[in-house]
Amino acid sequence: AQSVTQLGSHVSVSEGALVLLRCNYSSSVPPYLFWYVQYPNQGLQLLLKYTTGATLVKGINGFEAEFKKSETSFHLTKPSAHMSDAAEYFCAVTMLTGANSKLTFGKGITLSVRP
Amino acid sequence: EAGVTQFPSHSVIEKGQTVTLRCDPISGHDNLYWYRRVMGKEIKFLLHFVKESKQDESGMPNNRFLAERTGGTYSTLKVQPAELEDSGVYFCASSQVIWGFSTEAFFGQGTRLTVV
């Protein structure tokens, strides 16, 4: 079975500050990891993904995440927060193979950006 | 290219009534998934179609929920009769299958269902 832990439900940062959203996973097989973002009144949008290869992955809007197998983590970062980054962020894990391609999500973290 | 489309965007129904949600996946995507987020909780998997076949329906909460994907194109999720605890946002997602592996899933905007 797979699981995702996103500690905390809300993070608040100042505009221009570092954004760090934590994600830890549990998986019995090598996982595929994703970060999705949901802006107000919109659907889920893929931010970035890790499948194989380079462990530091870059996504849209300046976000990046690093897969650390030893720490079972996939934390999301952005060097400088922008007001438009205010949204809810979801970490998810899957195996992507046939019957096992469903996503298991964390509870989500709401990011607020202060002027 | 059109994304995943869900209808309706909002639905308010009374307990005991029937509601049908519709999802149109991205054209050519064989995988279609339904997920649900109950308020305050995480997004939970409901079921997975590959073309018109149910690959995995382990997340369906009970037999009041019926999902179909006739012809392997759009899908419907019917709740009959609806209960208060069915309220939440229902997401649909689709993805391709390439060489036996699924690509990343693209999500629709969701249907917010409120049962009163």
Tab-separated table of C-alpha atoms in Angstrom:
chain	number	residue	atom	x	y	z
A	1	ALA	CA	0.000	0.000	0.000
A	2	GLN	CA	1.069	3.556	-0.613
A	3	SER	CA	0.557	6.631	1.514
A	4	VAL	CA	1.497	10.297	1.497
A	5	THR	CA	2.016	12.564	4.473
A	6	GLN	CA	1.831	16.308	4.217
A	7	LEU	CA	2.382	17.761	7.655
A	8	GLY	CA	0.301	20.773	8.550
A	9	SER	CA	-2.628	22.147	6.640
A	10	HIS	CA	-1.566	25.726	6.143
A	11	VAL	CA	1.668	27.551	5.375
A	12	SER	CA	2.011	31.336	5.246
A	13	VAL	CA	5.001	33.124	3.760
A	14	SER	CA	5.842	36.678	2.805
A	15	GLU	CA	6.085	37.645	-0.829
A	16	GLY	CA	9.644	37.021	-1.957
A	17	ALA	CA	10.344	34.453	0.752
A	18	LEU	CA	11.286	30.826	0.259
A	19	VAL	CA	8.428	28.379	-0.133
A	20	LEU	CA	8.937	24.909	1.320
A	21	LEU	CA	6.083	22.410	1.316
A	22	ARG	CA	6.926	19.023	2.762
A	23	CYS	CA	5.874	15.639	1.457
A	24	ASN	CA	6.833	12.206	2.712
A	25	TYR	CA	5.657	8.999	1.122
A	26	SER	CA	5.465	5.340	1.852
A	27	SER	CA	5.658	2.829	-0.977
A	28	SER	CA	6.676	-0.808	-1.251
A	29	VAL	CA	7.950	-0.299	-4.792
A	30	PRO	CA	9.767	2.566	-6.499
A	31	PRO	CA	7.199	5.338	-6.612
A	32	TYR	CA	6.241	7.933	-9.110
A	33	LEU	CA	5.651	11.228	-7.347
A	34	PHE	CA	3.657	14.285	-8.267
A	35	TRP	CA	2.778	17.712	-7.008
A	36	TYR	CA	-0.553	19.142	-8.076
A	37	VAL	CA	-1.853	22.650	-7.396
A	38	GLN	CA	-5.428	23.838	-7.114
A	39	TYR	CA	-6.013	27.541	-7.522
A	40	PRO	CA	-9.289	28.958	-6.207
A	41	ASN	CA	-12.281	27.803	-8.240
A	42	GLN	CA	-10.130	25.733	-10.563
A	43	GLY	CA	-9.270	22.072	-11.053
A	44	LEU	CA	-6.061	20.255	-10.191
A	45	GLN	CA	-3.077	21.240	-12.285
A	46	LEU	CA	0.142	19.257	-12.520
A	47	LEU	CA	3.087	21.240	-11.128
A	48	LEU	CA	5.814	18.665	-11.588
A	49	LYS	CA	6.523	14.960	-11.504
A	50	TYR	CA	9.259	12.494	-10.711
A	51	THR	CA	9.262	9.171	-12.553
A	52	THR	CA	12.861	8.128	-13.180
A	53	GLY	CA	16.183	9.797	-13.814
A	54	ALA	CA	17.248	13.085	-12.304
A	55	THR	CA	16.073	13.406	-8.725
A	56	LEU	CA	15.753	17.187	-8.871
A	57	VAL	CA	12.794	18.029	-11.047
A	58	LYS	CA	11.666	21.424	-12.198
A	59	GLY	CA	8.080	22.337	-12.784
A	60	ILE	CA	5.959	25.237	-13.827
A	61	ASN	CA	5.968	28.679	-12.212
A	62	GLY	CA	9.468	28.295	-10.771
A	63	PHE	CA	8.724	25.351	-8.516
A	64	GLU	CA	11.026	22.399	-8.087
A	65	ALA	CA	11.153	19.255	-5.975
A	66	GLU	CA	13.828	16.768	-5.036
A	67	PHE	CA	13.232	13.044	-4.700
A	68	LYS	CA	15.227	11.703	-1.764
A	69	LYS	CA	14.841	7.951	-1.522
A	70	SER	CA	16.779	7.680	1.737
A	71	GLU	CA	14.419	10.148	3.382
A	72	THR	CA	11.292	9.002	1.471
A	73	SER	CA	10.644	12.649	0.744
A	74	PHE	CA	9.611	14.813	-2.184
A	75	HIS	CA	9.533	18.345	-0.813
A	76	LEU	CA	8.384	21.209	-3.023
A	77	THR	CA	10.315	24.468	-3.059
A	78	LYS	CA	10.312	27.844	-4.727
A	79	PRO	CA	13.032	30.395	-4.009
A	80	SER	CA	10.786	33.439	-4.035
A	81	ALA	CA	7.052	33.376	-3.388
A	82	HIS	CA	4.673	35.411	-5.488
A	83	MET	CA	1.162	36.467	-4.579
A	84	SER	CA	-0.155	34.318	-7.419
A	85	ASP	CA	1.251	31.197	-5.722
A	86	ALA	CA	-1.541	31.279	-3.148
A	87	ALA	CA	-3.333	27.980	-3.661
A	88	GLU	CA	-3.712	24.481	-2.275
A	89	TYR	CA	-0.911	22.034	-3.037
A	90	PHE	CA	-1.224	18.267	-3.131
A	91	CYS	CA	1.511	15.659	-3.134
A	92	ALA	CA	0.589	12.322	-4.702
A	93	VAL	CA	2.149	8.928	-5.359
A	94	THR	CA	1.390	6.172	-7.847
A	95	MET	CA	2.984	3.236	-9.584
A	96	LEU	CA	1.739	4.157	-13.084
A	97	THR	CA	1.610	0.549	-14.235
A	98	GLY	CA	-1.664	-0.842	-15.532
A	99	ALA	CA	-4.043	-1.524	-12.702
A	100	ASN	CA	-1.866	0.334	-10.223
A	101	SER	CA	-1.951	3.755	-11.803
A	102	LYS	CA	-4.365	5.375	-9.362
A	103	LEU	CA	-3.050	8.312	-7.361
A	104	THR	CA	-2.819	8.356	-3.587
A	105	PHE	CA	-2.946	11.927	-2.325
A	106	GLY	CA	-1.808	13.701	0.770
A	107	LYS	CA	-4.280	15.912	2.622
A	108	GLY	CA	-3.070	19.036	0.862
A	109	ILE	CA	-1.464	22.215	2.143
A	110	THR	CA	-2.892	25.688	1.674
A	111	LEU	CA	-0.234	28.263	0.875
A	112	SER	CA	-0.923	31.895	1.736
A	113	VAL	CA	1.382	34.662	0.542
A	114	ARG	CA	1.520	37.894	2.530
A	115	PRO	CA	2.296	41.173	0.768
B	1	GLU	CA	-6.687	20.573	-27.310
B	2	ALA	CA	-9.636	20.360	-24.948
B	3	GLY	CA	-8.910	19.268	-21.408
B	4	VAL	CA	-10.951	17.046	-19.135
B	5	THR	CA	-14.458	18.434	-18.880
B	6	GLN	CA	-16.930	17.782	-16.108
B	7	PHE	CA	-20.632	18.555	-15.902
B	8	PRO	CA	-22.232	20.062	-13.952
B	9	SER	CA	-19.820	22.273	-12.064
B	10	HIS	CA	-22.185	22.464	-9.114
B	11	SER	CA	-25.176	20.410	-8.045
B	12	VAL	CA	-27.416	20.820	-5.032
B	13	ILE	CA	-29.880	17.998	-4.451
B	14	GLU	CA	-32.035	16.756	-1.636
B	15	LYS	CA	-31.281	13.622	0.298
B	16	GLY	CA	-32.823	10.638	-1.469
B	17	GLN	CA	-32.639	12.136	-4.931
B	18	THR	CA	-30.524	10.910	-7.799
B	19	VAL	CA	-27.653	12.799	-9.376
B	20	THR	CA	-25.566	11.947	-12.414
B	21	LEU	CA	-22.145	13.454	-12.949
B	22	ARG	CA	-20.481	13.409	-16.327
B	23	CYS	CA	-16.846	13.427	-17.366
B	24	ASP	CA	-15.434	13.880	-20.847
B	25	PRO	CA	-11.774	12.845	-20.875
B	26	ILE	CA	-9.097	14.121	-23.182
B	27	SER	CA	-9.535	12.526	-26.583
B	28	GLY	CA	-7.419	9.390	-26.955
B	29	HIS	CA	-6.947	8.850	-23.238
B	30	ASP	CA	-7.809	5.255	-22.392
B	31	ASN	CA	-7.513	5.737	-18.636
B	32	LEU	CA	-10.323	7.513	-16.831
B	33	TYR	CA	-10.413	7.954	-13.057
B	34	TRP	CA	-12.935	9.254	-10.582
B	35	TYR	CA	-11.826	10.788	-7.291
B	36	ARG	CA	-13.709	12.486	-4.482
B	37	ARG	CA	-12.778	15.028	-1.853
B	38	VAL	CA	-15.022	15.273	1.128
B	39	MET	CA	-14.615	18.601	2.938
B	40	GLY	CA	-11.554	18.670	5.125
B	41	LYS	CA	-10.293	15.317	3.947
B	42	GLU	CA	-7.839	14.153	1.327
B	43	ILE	CA	-8.700	13.398	-2.284
B	44	LYS	CA	-9.700	9.746	-2.443
B	45	PHE	CA	-9.699	7.374	-5.397
B	46	LEU	CA	-13.072	5.955	-6.412
B	47	LEU	CA	-12.491	3.944	-9.558
B	48	HIS	CA	-10.465	3.496	-12.725
B	49	PHE	CA	-11.612	2.662	-16.242
B	50	VAL	CA	-9.391	1.448	-19.023
B	51	LYS	CA	-11.431	2.144	-22.120
B	52	GLU	CA	-14.882	0.807	-21.226
B	53	SER	CA	-13.702	-1.718	-18.623
B	54	LYS	CA	-13.560	-1.151	-14.894
B	55	GLN	CA	-9.944	-1.797	-13.963
B	56	ASP	CA	-10.220	-0.979	-10.285
B	57	GLU	CA	-13.330	0.004	-8.355
B	58	SER	CA	-11.932	-0.573	-4.905
B	59	GLY	CA	-12.619	2.982	-3.819
B	60	MET	CA	-16.350	3.030	-4.514
B	61	PRO	CA	-17.983	3.675	-1.133
B	62	ASN	CA	-21.103	1.544	-1.568
B	63	ASN	CA	-23.635	0.273	-4.066
B	64	ARG	CA	-25.398	3.618	-4.255
B	65	PHE	CA	-22.636	4.670	-6.622
B	66	LEU	CA	-22.663	3.438	-10.215
B	67	ALA	CA	-20.081	4.405	-12.800
B	68	GLU	CA	-20.253	3.693	-16.496
B	69	ARG	CA	-18.116	4.389	-19.503
B	70	THR	CA	-20.021	3.131	-22.483
B	71	GLY	CA	-17.963	3.010	-25.669
B	72	GLY	CA	-14.842	3.996	-23.821
B	73	THR	CA	-15.409	7.712	-24.244
B	74	TYR	CA	-17.218	9.795	-21.643
B	75	SER	CA	-18.104	8.470	-18.223
B	76	THR	CA	-21.001	9.001	-15.844
B	77	LEU	CA	-21.121	8.590	-12.099
B	78	LYS	CA	-24.591	8.169	-10.670
B	79	VAL	CA	-25.430	8.456	-7.014
B	80	GLN	CA	-28.804	6.937	-6.145
B	81	PRO	CA	-30.166	7.664	-3.616
B	82	ALA	CA	-27.917	10.466	-2.445
B	83	GLU	CA	-27.069	10.785	1.245
B	84	LEU	CA	-25.709	13.753	3.165
B	85	GLU	CA	-22.247	12.185	3.425
B	86	ASP	CA	-21.977	12.080	-0.359
B	87	SER	CA	-21.395	15.824	-0.415
B	88	GLY	CA	-17.990	16.814	-1.713
B	89	VAL	CA	-16.068	17.600	-4.851
B	90	TYR	CA	-15.913	14.842	-7.457
B	91	PHE	CA	-12.910	14.979	-9.754
B	92	CYS	CA	-12.402	13.156	-12.988
B	93	ALA	CA	-8.986	12.587	-14.538
B	94	SER	CA	-7.660	10.930	-17.656
B	95	SER	CA	-4.341	9.703	-18.943
B	96	GLN	CA	-2.793	7.765	-21.780
B	97	VAL	CA	-1.429	4.247	-21.767
B	98	ILE	CA	1.905	3.897	-23.549
B	99	TRP	CA	3.664	0.548	-23.652
B	100	GLY	CA	1.688	-0.616	-20.632
B	101	PHE	CA	2.540	2.423	-18.545
B	102	SER	CA	0.194	5.221	-17.694
B	103	THR	CA	1.191	8.799	-18.257
B	104	GLU	CA	0.444	11.586	-15.806
B	105	ALA	CA	-3.197	12.271	-15.138
B	106	PHE	CA	-4.966	15.448	-16.211
B	107	PHE	CA	-7.815	16.575	-14.035
B	108	GLY	CA	-11.101	18.272	-14.685
B	109	GLN	CA	-12.356	21.191	-12.633
B	110	GLY	CA	-14.531	18.955	-10.518
B	111	THR	CA	-18.222	18.812	-9.681
B	112	ARG	CA	-19.175	20.205	-6.312
B	113	LEU	CA	-22.055	18.107	-5.005
B	114	THR	CA	-24.086	19.293	-2.063
B	115	VAL	CA	-26.725	17.009	-0.596
B	116	VAL	CA	-29.184	18.783	1.708
